[in-house]
Structures are given as C-alpha cells and as structure tokens.
PDB file of C-alpha atoms in Angstrom:
ATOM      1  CA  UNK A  24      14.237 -18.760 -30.258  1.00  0.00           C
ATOM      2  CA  UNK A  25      15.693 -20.695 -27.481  1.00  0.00           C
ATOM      3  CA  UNK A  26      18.171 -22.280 -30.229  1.00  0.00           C
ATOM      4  CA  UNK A  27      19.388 -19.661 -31.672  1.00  0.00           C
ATOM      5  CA  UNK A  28      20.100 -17.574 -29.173  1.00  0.00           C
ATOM      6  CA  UNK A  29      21.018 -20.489 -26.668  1.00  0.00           C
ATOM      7  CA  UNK A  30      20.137 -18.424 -23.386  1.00  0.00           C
ATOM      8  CA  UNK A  31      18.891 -21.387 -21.785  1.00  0.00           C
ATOM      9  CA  UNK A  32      19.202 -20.910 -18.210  1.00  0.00           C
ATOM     10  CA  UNK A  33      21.228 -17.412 -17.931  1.00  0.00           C
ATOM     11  CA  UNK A  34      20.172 -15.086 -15.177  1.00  0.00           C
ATOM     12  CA  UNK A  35      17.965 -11.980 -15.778  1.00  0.00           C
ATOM     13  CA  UNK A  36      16.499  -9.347 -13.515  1.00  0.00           C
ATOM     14  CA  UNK A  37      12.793  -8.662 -14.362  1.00  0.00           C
ATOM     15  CA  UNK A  38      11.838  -4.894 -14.364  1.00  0.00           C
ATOM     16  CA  UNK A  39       8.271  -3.899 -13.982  1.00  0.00           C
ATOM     17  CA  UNK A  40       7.778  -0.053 -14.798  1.00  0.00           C
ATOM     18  CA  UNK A  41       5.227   2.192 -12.593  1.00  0.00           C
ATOM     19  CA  UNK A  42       4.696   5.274 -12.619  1.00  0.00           C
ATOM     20  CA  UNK A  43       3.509   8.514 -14.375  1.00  0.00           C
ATOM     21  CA  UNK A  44       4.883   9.839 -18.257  1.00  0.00           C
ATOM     22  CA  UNK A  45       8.451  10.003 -16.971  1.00  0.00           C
ATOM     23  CA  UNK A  46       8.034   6.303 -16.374  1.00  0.00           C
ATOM     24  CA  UNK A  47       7.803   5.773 -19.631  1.00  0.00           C
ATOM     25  CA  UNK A  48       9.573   8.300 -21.601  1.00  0.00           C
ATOM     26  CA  UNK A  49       9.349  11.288 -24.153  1.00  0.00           C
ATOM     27  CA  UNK A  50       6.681  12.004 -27.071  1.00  0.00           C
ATOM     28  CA  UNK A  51       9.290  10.623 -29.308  1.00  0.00           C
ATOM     29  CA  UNK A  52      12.978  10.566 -29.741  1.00  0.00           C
ATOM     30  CA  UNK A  53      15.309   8.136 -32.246  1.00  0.00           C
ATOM     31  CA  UNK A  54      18.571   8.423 -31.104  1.00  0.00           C
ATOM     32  CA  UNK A  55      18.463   7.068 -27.709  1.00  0.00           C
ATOM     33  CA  UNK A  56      20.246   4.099 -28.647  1.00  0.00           C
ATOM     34  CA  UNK A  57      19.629   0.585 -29.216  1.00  0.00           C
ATOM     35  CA  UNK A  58      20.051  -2.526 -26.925  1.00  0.00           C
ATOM     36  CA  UNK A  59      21.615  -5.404 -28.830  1.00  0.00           C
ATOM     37  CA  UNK A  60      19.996  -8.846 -29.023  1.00  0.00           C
ATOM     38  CA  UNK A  61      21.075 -10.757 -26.222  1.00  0.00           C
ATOM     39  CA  UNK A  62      20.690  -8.157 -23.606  1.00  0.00           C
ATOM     40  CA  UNK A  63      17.180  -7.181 -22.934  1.00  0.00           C
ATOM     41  CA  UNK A  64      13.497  -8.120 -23.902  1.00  0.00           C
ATOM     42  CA  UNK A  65      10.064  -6.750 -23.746  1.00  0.00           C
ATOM     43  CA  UNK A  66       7.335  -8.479 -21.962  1.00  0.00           C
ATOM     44  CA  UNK A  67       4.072  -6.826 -22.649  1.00  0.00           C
ATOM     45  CA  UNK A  68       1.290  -8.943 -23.626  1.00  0.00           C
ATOM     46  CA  UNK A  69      -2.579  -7.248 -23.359  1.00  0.00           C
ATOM     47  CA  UNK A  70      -5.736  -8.247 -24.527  1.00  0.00           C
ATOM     48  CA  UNK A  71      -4.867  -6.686 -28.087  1.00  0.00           C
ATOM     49  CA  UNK A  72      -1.451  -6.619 -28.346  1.00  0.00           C
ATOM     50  CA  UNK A  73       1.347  -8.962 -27.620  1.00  0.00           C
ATOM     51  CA  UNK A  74       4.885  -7.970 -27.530  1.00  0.00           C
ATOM     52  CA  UNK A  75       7.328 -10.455 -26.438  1.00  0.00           C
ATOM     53  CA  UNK A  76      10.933 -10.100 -27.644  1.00  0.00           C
ATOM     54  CA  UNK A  77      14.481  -7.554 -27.962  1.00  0.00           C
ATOM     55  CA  UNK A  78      14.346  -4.402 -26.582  1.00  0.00           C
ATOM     56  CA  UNK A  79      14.932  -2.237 -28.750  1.00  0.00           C
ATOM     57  CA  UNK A  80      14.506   2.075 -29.135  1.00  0.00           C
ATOM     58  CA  UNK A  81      11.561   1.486 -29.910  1.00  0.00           C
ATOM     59  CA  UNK A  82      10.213  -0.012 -26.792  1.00  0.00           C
ATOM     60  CA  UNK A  83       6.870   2.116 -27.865  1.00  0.00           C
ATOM     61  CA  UNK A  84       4.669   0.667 -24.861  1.00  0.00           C
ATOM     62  CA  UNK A  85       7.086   2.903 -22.753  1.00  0.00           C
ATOM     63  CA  UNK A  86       7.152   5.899 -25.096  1.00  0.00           C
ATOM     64  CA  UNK A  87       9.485   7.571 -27.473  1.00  0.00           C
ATOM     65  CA  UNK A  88      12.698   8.710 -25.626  1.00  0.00           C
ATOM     66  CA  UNK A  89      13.660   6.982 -22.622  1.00  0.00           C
ATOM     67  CA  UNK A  90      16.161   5.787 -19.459  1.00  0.00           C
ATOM     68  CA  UNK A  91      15.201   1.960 -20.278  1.00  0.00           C
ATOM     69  CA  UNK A  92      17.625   1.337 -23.106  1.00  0.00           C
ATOM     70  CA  UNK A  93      20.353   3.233 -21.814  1.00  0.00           C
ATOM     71  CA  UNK A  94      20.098   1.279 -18.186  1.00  0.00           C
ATOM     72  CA  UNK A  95      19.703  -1.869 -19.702  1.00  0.00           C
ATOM     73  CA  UNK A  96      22.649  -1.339 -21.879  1.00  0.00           C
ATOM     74  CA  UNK A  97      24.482  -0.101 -18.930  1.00  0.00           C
ATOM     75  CA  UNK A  98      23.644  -3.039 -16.292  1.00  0.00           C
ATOM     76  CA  UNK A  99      24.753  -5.662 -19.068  1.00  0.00           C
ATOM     77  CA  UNK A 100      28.219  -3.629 -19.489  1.00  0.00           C
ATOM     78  CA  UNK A 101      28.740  -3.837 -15.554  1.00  0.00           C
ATOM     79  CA  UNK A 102      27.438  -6.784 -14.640  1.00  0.00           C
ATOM     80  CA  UNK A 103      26.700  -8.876 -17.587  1.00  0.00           C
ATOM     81  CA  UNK A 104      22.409  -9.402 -16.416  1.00  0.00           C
ATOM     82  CA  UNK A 105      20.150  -9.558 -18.785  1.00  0.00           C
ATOM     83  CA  UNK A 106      17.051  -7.574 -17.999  1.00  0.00           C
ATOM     84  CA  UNK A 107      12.986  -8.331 -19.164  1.00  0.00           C
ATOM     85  CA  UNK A 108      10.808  -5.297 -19.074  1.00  0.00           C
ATOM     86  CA  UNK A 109       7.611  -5.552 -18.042  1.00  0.00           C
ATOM     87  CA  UNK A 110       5.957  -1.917 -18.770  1.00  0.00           C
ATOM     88  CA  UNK A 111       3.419  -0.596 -16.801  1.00  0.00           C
ATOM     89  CA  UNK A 112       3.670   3.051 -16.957  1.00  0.00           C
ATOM     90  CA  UNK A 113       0.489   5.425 -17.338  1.00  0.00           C
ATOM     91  CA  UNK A 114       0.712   9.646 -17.976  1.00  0.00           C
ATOM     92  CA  UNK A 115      -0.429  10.908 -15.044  1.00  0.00           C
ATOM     93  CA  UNK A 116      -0.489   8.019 -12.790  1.00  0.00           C
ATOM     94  CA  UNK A 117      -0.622   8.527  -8.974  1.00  0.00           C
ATOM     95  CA  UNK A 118       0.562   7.179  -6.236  1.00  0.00           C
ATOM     96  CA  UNK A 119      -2.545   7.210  -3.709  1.00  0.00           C
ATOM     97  CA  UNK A 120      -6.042   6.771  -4.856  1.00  0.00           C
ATOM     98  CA  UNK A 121      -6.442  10.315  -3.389  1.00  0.00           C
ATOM     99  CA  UNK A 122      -4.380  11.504  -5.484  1.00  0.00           C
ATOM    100  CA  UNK A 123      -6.793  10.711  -8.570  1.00  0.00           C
ATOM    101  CA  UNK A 124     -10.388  11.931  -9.416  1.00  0.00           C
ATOM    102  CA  UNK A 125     -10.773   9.801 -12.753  1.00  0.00           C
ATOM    103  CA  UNK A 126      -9.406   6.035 -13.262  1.00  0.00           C
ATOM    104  CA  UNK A 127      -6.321   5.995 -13.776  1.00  0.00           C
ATOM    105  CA  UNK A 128      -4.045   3.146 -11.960  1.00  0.00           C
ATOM    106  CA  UNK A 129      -2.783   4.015  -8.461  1.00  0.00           C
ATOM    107  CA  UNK A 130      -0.801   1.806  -6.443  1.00  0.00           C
ATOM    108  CA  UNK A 131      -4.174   1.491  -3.633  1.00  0.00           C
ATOM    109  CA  UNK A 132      -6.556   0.839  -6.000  1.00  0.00           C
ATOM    110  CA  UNK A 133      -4.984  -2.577  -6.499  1.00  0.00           C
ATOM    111  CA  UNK A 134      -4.696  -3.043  -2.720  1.00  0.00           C
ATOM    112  CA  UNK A 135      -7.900  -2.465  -1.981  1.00  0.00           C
ATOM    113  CA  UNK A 136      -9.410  -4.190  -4.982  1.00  0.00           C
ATOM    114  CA  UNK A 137      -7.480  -7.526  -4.250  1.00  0.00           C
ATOM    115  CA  UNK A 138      -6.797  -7.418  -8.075  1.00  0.00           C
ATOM    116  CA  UNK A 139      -5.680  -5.507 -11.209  1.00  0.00           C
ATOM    117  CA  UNK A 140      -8.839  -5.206 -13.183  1.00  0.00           C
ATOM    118  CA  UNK A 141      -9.149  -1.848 -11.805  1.00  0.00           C
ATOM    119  CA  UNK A 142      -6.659  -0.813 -14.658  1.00  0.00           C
ATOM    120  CA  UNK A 143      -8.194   0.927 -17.122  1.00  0.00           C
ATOM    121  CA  UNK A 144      -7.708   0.570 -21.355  1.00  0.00           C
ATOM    122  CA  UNK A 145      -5.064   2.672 -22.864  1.00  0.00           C
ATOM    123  CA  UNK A 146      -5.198   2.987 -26.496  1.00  0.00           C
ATOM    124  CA  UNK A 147      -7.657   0.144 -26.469  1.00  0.00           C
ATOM    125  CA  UNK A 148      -5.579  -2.145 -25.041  1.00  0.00           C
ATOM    126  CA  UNK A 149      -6.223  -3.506 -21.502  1.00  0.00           C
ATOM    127  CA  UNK A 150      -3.560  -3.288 -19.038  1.00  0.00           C
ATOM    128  CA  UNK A 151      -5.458  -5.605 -16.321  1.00  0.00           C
ATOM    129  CA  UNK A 152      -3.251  -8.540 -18.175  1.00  0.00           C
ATOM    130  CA  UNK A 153       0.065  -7.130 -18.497  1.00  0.00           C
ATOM    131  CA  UNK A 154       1.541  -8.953 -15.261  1.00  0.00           C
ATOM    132  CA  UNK A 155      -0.542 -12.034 -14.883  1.00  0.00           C
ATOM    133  CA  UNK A 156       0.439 -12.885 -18.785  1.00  0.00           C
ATOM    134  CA  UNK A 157       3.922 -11.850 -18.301  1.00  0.00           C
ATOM    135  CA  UNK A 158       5.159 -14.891 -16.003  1.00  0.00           C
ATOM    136  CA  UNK A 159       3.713 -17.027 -18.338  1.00  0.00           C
ATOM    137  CA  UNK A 160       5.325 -15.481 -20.771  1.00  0.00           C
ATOM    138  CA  UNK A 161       9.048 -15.616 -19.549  1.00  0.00           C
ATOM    139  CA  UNK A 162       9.107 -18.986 -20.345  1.00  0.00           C
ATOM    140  CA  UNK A 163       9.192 -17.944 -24.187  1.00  0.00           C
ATOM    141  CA  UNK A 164      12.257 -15.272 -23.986  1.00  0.00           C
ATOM    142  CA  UNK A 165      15.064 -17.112 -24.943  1.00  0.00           C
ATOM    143  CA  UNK A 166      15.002 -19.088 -22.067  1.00  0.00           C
ATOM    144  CA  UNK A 167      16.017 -16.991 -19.771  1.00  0.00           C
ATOM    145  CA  UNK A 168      15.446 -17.673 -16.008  1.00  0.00           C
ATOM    146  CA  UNK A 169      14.540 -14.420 -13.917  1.00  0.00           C
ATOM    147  CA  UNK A 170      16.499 -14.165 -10.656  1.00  0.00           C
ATOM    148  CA  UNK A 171      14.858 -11.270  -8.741  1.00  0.00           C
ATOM    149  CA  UNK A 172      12.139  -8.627  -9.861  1.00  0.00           C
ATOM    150  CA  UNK A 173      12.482  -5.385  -9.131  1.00  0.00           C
ATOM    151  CA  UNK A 174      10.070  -2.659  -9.399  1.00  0.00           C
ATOM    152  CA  UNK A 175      11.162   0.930 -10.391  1.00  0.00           C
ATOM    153  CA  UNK A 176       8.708   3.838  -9.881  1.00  0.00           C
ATOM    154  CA  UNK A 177       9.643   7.134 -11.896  1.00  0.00           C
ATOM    155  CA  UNK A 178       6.426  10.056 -11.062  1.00  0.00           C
ATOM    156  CA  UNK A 179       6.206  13.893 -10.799  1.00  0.00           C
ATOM    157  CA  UNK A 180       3.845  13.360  -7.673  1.00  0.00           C
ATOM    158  CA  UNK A 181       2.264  16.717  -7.744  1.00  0.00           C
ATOM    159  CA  UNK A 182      -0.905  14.641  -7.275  1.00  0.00           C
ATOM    160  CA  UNK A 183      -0.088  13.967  -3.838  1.00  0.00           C
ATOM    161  CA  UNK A 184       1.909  17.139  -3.283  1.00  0.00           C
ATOM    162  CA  UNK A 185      -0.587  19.262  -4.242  1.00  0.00           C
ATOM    163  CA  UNK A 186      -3.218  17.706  -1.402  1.00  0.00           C
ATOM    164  CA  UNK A 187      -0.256  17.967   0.794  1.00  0.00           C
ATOM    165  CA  UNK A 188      -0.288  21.713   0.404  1.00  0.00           C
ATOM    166  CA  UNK A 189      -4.049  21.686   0.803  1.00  0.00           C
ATOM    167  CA  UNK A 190      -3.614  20.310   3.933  1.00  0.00           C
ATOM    168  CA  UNK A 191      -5.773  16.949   2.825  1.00  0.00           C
ATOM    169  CA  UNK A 192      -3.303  14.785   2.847  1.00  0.00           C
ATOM    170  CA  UNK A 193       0.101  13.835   5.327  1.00  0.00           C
ATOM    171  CA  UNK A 194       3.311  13.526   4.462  1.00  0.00           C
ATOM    172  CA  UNK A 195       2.991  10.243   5.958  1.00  0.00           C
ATOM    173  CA  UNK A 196       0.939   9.071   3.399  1.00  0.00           C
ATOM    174  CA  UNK A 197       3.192   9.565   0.683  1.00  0.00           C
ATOM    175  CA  UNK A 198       5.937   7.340   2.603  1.00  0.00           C
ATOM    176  CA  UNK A 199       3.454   4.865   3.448  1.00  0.00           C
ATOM    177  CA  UNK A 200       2.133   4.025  -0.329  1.00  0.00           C
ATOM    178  CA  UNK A 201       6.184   3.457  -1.095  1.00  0.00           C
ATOM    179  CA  UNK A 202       5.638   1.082   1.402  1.00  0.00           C
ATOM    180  CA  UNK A 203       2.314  -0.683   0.132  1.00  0.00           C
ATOM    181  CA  UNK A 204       3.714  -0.470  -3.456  1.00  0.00           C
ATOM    182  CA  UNK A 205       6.502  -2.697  -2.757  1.00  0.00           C
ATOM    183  CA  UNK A 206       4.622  -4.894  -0.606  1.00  0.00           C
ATOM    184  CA  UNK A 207       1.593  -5.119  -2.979  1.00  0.00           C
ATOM    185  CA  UNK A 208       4.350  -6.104  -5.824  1.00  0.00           C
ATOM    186  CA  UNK A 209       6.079  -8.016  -3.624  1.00  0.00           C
ATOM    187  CA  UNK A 210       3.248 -10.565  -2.662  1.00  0.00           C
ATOM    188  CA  UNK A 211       1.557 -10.850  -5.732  1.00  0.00           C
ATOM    189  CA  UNK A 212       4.379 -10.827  -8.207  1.00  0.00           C
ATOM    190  CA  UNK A 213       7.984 -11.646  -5.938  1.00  0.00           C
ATOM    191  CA  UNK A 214       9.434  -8.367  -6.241  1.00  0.00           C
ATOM    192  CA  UNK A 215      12.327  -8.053  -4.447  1.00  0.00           C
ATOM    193  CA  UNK A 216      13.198  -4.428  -4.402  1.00  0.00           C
ATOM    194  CA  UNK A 217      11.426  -1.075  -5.129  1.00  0.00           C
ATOM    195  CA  UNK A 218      13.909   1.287  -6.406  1.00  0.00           C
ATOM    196  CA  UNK A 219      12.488   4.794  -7.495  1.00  0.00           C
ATOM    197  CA  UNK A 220      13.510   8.104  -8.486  1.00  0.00           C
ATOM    198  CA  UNK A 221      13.116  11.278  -6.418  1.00  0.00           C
ATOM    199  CA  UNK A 222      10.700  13.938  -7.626  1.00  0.00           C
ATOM    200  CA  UNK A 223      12.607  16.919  -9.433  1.00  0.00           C
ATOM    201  CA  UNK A 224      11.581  20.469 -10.253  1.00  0.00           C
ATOM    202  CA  UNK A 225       9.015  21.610 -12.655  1.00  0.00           C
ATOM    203  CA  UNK A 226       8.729  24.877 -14.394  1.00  0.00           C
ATOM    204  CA  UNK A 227      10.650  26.195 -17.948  1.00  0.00           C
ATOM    205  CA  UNK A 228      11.768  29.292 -15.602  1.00  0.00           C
ATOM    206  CA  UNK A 229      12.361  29.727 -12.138  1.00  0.00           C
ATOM    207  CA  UNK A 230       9.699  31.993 -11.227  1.00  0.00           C
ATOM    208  CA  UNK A 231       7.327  28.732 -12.752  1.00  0.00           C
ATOM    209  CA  UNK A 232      10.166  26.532 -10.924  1.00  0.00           C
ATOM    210  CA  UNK A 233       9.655  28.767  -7.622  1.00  0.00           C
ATOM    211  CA  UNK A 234       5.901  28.635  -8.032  1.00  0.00           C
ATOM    212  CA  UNK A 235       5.363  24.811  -8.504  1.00  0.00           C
ATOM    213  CA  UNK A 236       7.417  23.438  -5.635  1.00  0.00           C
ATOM    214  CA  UNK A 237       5.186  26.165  -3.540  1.00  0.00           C
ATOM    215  CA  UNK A 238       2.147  24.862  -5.563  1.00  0.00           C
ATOM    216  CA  UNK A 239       2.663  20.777  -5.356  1.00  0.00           C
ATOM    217  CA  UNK A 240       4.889  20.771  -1.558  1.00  0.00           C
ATOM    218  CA  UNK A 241       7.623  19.238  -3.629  1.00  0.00           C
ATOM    219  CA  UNK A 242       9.945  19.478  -0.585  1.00  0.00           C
ATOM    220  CA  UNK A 243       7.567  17.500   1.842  1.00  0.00           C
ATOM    221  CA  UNK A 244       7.067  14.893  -1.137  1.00  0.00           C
ATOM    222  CA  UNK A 245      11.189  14.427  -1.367  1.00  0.00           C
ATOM    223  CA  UNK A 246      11.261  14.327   2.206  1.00  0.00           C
ATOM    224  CA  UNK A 247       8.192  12.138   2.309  1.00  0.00           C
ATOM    225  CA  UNK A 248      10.066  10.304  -0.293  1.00  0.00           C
ATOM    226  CA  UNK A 249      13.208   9.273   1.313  1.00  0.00           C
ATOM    227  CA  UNK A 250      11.854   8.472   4.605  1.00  0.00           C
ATOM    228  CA  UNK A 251      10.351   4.700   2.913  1.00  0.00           C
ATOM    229  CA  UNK A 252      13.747   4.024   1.927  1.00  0.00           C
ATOM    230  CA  UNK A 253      14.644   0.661   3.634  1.00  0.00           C
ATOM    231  CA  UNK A 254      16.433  -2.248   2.941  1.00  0.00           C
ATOM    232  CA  UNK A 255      14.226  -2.967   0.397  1.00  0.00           C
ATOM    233  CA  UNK A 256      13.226   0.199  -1.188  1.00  0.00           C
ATOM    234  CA  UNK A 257      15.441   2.330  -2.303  1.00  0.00           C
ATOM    235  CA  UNK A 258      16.325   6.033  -4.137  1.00  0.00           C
ATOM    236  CA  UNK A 259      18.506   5.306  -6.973  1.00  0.00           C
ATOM    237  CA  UNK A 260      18.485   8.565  -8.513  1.00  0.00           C
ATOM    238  CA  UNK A 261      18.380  11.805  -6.181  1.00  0.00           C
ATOM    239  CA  UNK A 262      19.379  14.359  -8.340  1.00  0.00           C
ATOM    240  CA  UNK A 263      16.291  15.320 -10.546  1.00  0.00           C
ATOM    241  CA  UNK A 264      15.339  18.384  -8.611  1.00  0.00           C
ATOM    242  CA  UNK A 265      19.347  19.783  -8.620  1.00  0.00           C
ATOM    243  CA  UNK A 266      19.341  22.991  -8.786  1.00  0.00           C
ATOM    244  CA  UNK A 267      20.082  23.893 -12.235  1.00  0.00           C
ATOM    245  CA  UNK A 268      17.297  22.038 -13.550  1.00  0.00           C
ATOM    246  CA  UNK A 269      15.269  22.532 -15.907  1.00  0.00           C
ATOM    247  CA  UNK A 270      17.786  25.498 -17.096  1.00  0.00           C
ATOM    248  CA  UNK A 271      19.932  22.781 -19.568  1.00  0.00           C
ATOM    249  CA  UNK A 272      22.218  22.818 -17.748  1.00  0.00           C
ATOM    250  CA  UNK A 273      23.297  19.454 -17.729  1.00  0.00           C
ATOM    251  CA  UNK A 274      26.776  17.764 -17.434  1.00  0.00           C
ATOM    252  CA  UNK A 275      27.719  14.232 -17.649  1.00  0.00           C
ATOM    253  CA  UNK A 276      31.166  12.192 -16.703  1.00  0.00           C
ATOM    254  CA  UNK A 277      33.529  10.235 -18.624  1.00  0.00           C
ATOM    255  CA  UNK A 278      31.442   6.819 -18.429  1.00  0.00           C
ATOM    256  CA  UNK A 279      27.734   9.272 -19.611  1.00  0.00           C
ATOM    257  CA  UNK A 280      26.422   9.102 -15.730  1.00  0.00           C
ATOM    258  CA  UNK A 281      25.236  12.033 -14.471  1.00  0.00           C
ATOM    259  CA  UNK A 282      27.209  15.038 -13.313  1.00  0.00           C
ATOM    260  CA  UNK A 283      25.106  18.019 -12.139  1.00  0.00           C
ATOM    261  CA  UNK A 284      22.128  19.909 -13.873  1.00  0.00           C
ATOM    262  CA  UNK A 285      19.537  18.193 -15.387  1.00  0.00           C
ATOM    263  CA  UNK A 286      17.516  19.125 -18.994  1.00  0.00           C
ATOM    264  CA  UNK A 287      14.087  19.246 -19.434  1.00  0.00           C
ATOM    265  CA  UNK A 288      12.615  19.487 -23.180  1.00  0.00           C
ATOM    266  CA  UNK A 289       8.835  21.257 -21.998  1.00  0.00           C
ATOM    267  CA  UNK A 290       9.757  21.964 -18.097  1.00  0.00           C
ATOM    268  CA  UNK A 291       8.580  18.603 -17.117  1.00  0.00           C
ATOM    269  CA  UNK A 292       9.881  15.981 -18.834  1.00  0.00           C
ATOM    270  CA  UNK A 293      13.339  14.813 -19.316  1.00  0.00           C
ATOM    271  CA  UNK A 294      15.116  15.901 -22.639  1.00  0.00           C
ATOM    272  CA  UNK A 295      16.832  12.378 -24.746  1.00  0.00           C
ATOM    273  CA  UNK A 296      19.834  13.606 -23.270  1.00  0.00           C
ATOM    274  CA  UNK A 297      19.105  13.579 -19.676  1.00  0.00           C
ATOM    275  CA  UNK A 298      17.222  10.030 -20.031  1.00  0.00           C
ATOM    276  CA  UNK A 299      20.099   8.735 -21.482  1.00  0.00           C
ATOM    277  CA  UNK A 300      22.356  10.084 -18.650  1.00  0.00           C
ATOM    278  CA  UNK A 301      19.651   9.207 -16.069  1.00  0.00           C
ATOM    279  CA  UNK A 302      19.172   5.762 -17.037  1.00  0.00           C
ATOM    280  CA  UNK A 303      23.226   4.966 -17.003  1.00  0.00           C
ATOM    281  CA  UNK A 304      23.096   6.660 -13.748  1.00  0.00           C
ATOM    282  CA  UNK A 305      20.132   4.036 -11.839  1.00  0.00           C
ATOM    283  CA  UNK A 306      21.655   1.410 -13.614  1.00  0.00           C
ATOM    284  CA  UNK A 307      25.020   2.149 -11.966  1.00  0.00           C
ATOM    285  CA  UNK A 308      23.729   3.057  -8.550  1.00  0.00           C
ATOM    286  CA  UNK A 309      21.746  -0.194  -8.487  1.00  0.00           C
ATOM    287  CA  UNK A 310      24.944  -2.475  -9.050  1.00  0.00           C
ATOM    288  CA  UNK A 311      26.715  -0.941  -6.439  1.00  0.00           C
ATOM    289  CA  UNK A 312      23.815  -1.104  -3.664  1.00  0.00           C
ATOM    290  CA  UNK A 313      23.346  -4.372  -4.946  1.00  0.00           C
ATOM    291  CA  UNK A 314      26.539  -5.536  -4.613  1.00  0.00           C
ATOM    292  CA  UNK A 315      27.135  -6.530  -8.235  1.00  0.00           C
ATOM    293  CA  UNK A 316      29.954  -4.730  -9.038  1.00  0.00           C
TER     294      UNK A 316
END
C-alpha cells in the first residue's frame, strides 16, 4: 500500500468520533458522496472486525448518511490534510454517567474506570479495542504520519438536559464533562482539540419543537455547552437549533456551507442534505480557527 500510493510521510489529522446517532449518521443514504483515494481512511479495528483503509460512503461503522465524507472532502480542498477516522460513535450515547441507566459508553465511565473495557459490544463487535488498536494501526495507512488528533463530539444531550430540568443535575456538569472529555482523550490518546457541535432542536412540529426544549432544558445545555469552550475545545458548528429547524427549511451558499435553516428527515436526525452541508461547514470553521487557511 505504501508503494502505490507513496504517502510516506504526508501529514494527516486523526479524527476520533464520540457521540450519540448524529455522530455517526443516518439509517442509510447513497448519495452523500465519495472521498477519493488519497484523502481519507478508516481506522476501525475490533475484536471481529477490522477495517483499515479509504473512506469511502460507505463508512458503515459510522452509519448510512453522514457529515464525515463531506468534511473530509472539504478539509483536503482547503488545506490539502489528509484525515484518518477513528469511529467511535454509539445511538444514544451520553455525556455523564448520570445521564445513562443501561451501559452504554459515557465519557466518565472511562474516567473513572481508568480504562475502556467499560464499552460495551455493538453488533457483536467489541468497541473496548477500537483506540488502543488504532495507533498501531496507523502505521499500515499508506504511511501516513498523524500530526494532531482531534476529537469531535456530535449528541442530542437530552440525557443530561432532561436531569437538568429535573433539577438532578447542574448546568455545571454538562460544561465540566466537555472538560473531562478532552482531557480524558487528551492523556490517553494526544488529542489536541475537542471540537463539537451545539445541540439543535427536536420535534417534526413546533408545538413537539416547543415541548422538547421545555422537556430536555435544551437552552441550559447550549448555554452549558458553550461555556467549556477554551482554547482547546471548541463549537464548530452553532447553528443546529436555528430557528427554522426541523421545518426544511434549509439554505446553503455558493461553496455548499451552511446558510440558515436546517432539515431533519424524522425530527431528530439530520436529513443527507443537511449532513452534507453540516460537514462542509465544521470542516471550514475548523481551518479558519486553526489557522490553516
């Protein structure tokens, strides 16, 4: 591989994925687009299943549909990085370990365990080895010699908001597990920046709209949000909860990045469309906080 493609030694920015389903996409989707050889690879590698190699639509450990292709394909066109994927993505994840009553992966859980066996199977496949195989594994992708890591974090959080609203959980605590995500990632696998998106409205109608946010405290969770933004964590897409959303309302610029509105196909989840637009959009905002462009 490293002959053929004769990457030996070119930059790339490792992503590793967290978050609920709209880490990881739609329940299917073929038209998002495909990233050309050369540009971006999977790294997922499990006790079952090993999948090392281009990116392509059908990045399937991340879902159908999603905003990886289109922000891979967009970082390479502004900045010329390659990117290597390291998916990690559950439906449903939370944030806090409070915000769970079953066993799905939350970003204290691995804090407090010291470890990442505390990941459960999903679809028989064990998750506990996706990032201590995936170093390893770099070494095999064309290559390719990973400059930073960043960590991008893409959840509904009505876990959290919805203790928030209870009155069982503070505000507080949602800014403080940004924080112990990135430092978690950052001692135990070099991350260099968190980047995530802002939680966005919920509902196929706005009475449903008008009922959630009351329902999951979705405006103490964006506050709660934004207030762990540092110089090393970071919002790099703010507009999910605009106010058009989830009426398809969506409108994109000249380059595809997002304009106003959003689309959502089932009230929650982004439409192919809007994870197309979004994806362009975090790739953009990234380069220019990061000063790459």
């Amino acid at each position: 591989m490293n002959a053929s493609i004769g990457n030996a030694g070119v930059p790339a920015i490792r992503i590793i994925v967290v978050g609920d389903s709209l880490s990881h996409g739609g329940a299917g989707g073929a038209t998002d687009g495909a990233t050309a050889a050369g540009k971006a690879w999977l790294c997922y590698k499990s006790d079952t299943v090993t999948q090392i190699g281009p990116m392509s639509k059908a990045y399937n450990k991340l879902g159908g549909w999603g905003w990886h292709v289109p922000f891979a394909n967009e970082l390479y066109a502004l900045t010329g990085l390659r990117t290597v994927w390291v998916p990690m993505g559950y439906n449903g994840t939370a944030v806090t370990v409070e915000g769970r009553s079953d066993a799905n992966w939350d970003f204290a859980a691995p804090l407090n365990a010291g470890n990442l066996t505390v990941i459960p199977s999903w679809a028989g496949e064990n998750r506990s080895t996706i990032l201590p195989n995936s170093t390893d594994a770099l070494s095999d992708l064309c290559g390719l010699t990973v400059t930073q890591t960043w960590v991008i974090e893409v959840d509904s959080w009505h876990e959290e908001g919805a203790l928030i609203n209870s009155a069982t959980m503070s505000s507080s605590r949602v800014t403080g597990s940004m924080g112990d995500m990135y430092d978690w990632f950052a001692a135990n696998h070099g991350a260099t920046r968190l980047y995530f998106v802002r939680a966005g409205v919920i509902g196929v109608d706005q009475a449903a709209v008008t009922a959630n946010e009351a329902a999951y405290a979705y405006p103490t969770v964006r506050t709660a949000q934004m207030a762990a933004e540092n110089a090393n964590i970071w919002c790099c897409f703010q507009n999910a909860n605009d106010v058009g959303s989830p009426f398809n309302t969506l409108t994109v610029d000249g380059n595809g990045r997002w304009s106003a509105g959003s689309e959502r196909y089932d009230g929650t989840h982004w439409s192919e469309a809007y994870a197309n637009c979004v994806g362009k959009t975090m790739a953009y905002n990234i380069a220019v906080r990061e000063g790459l462009i």
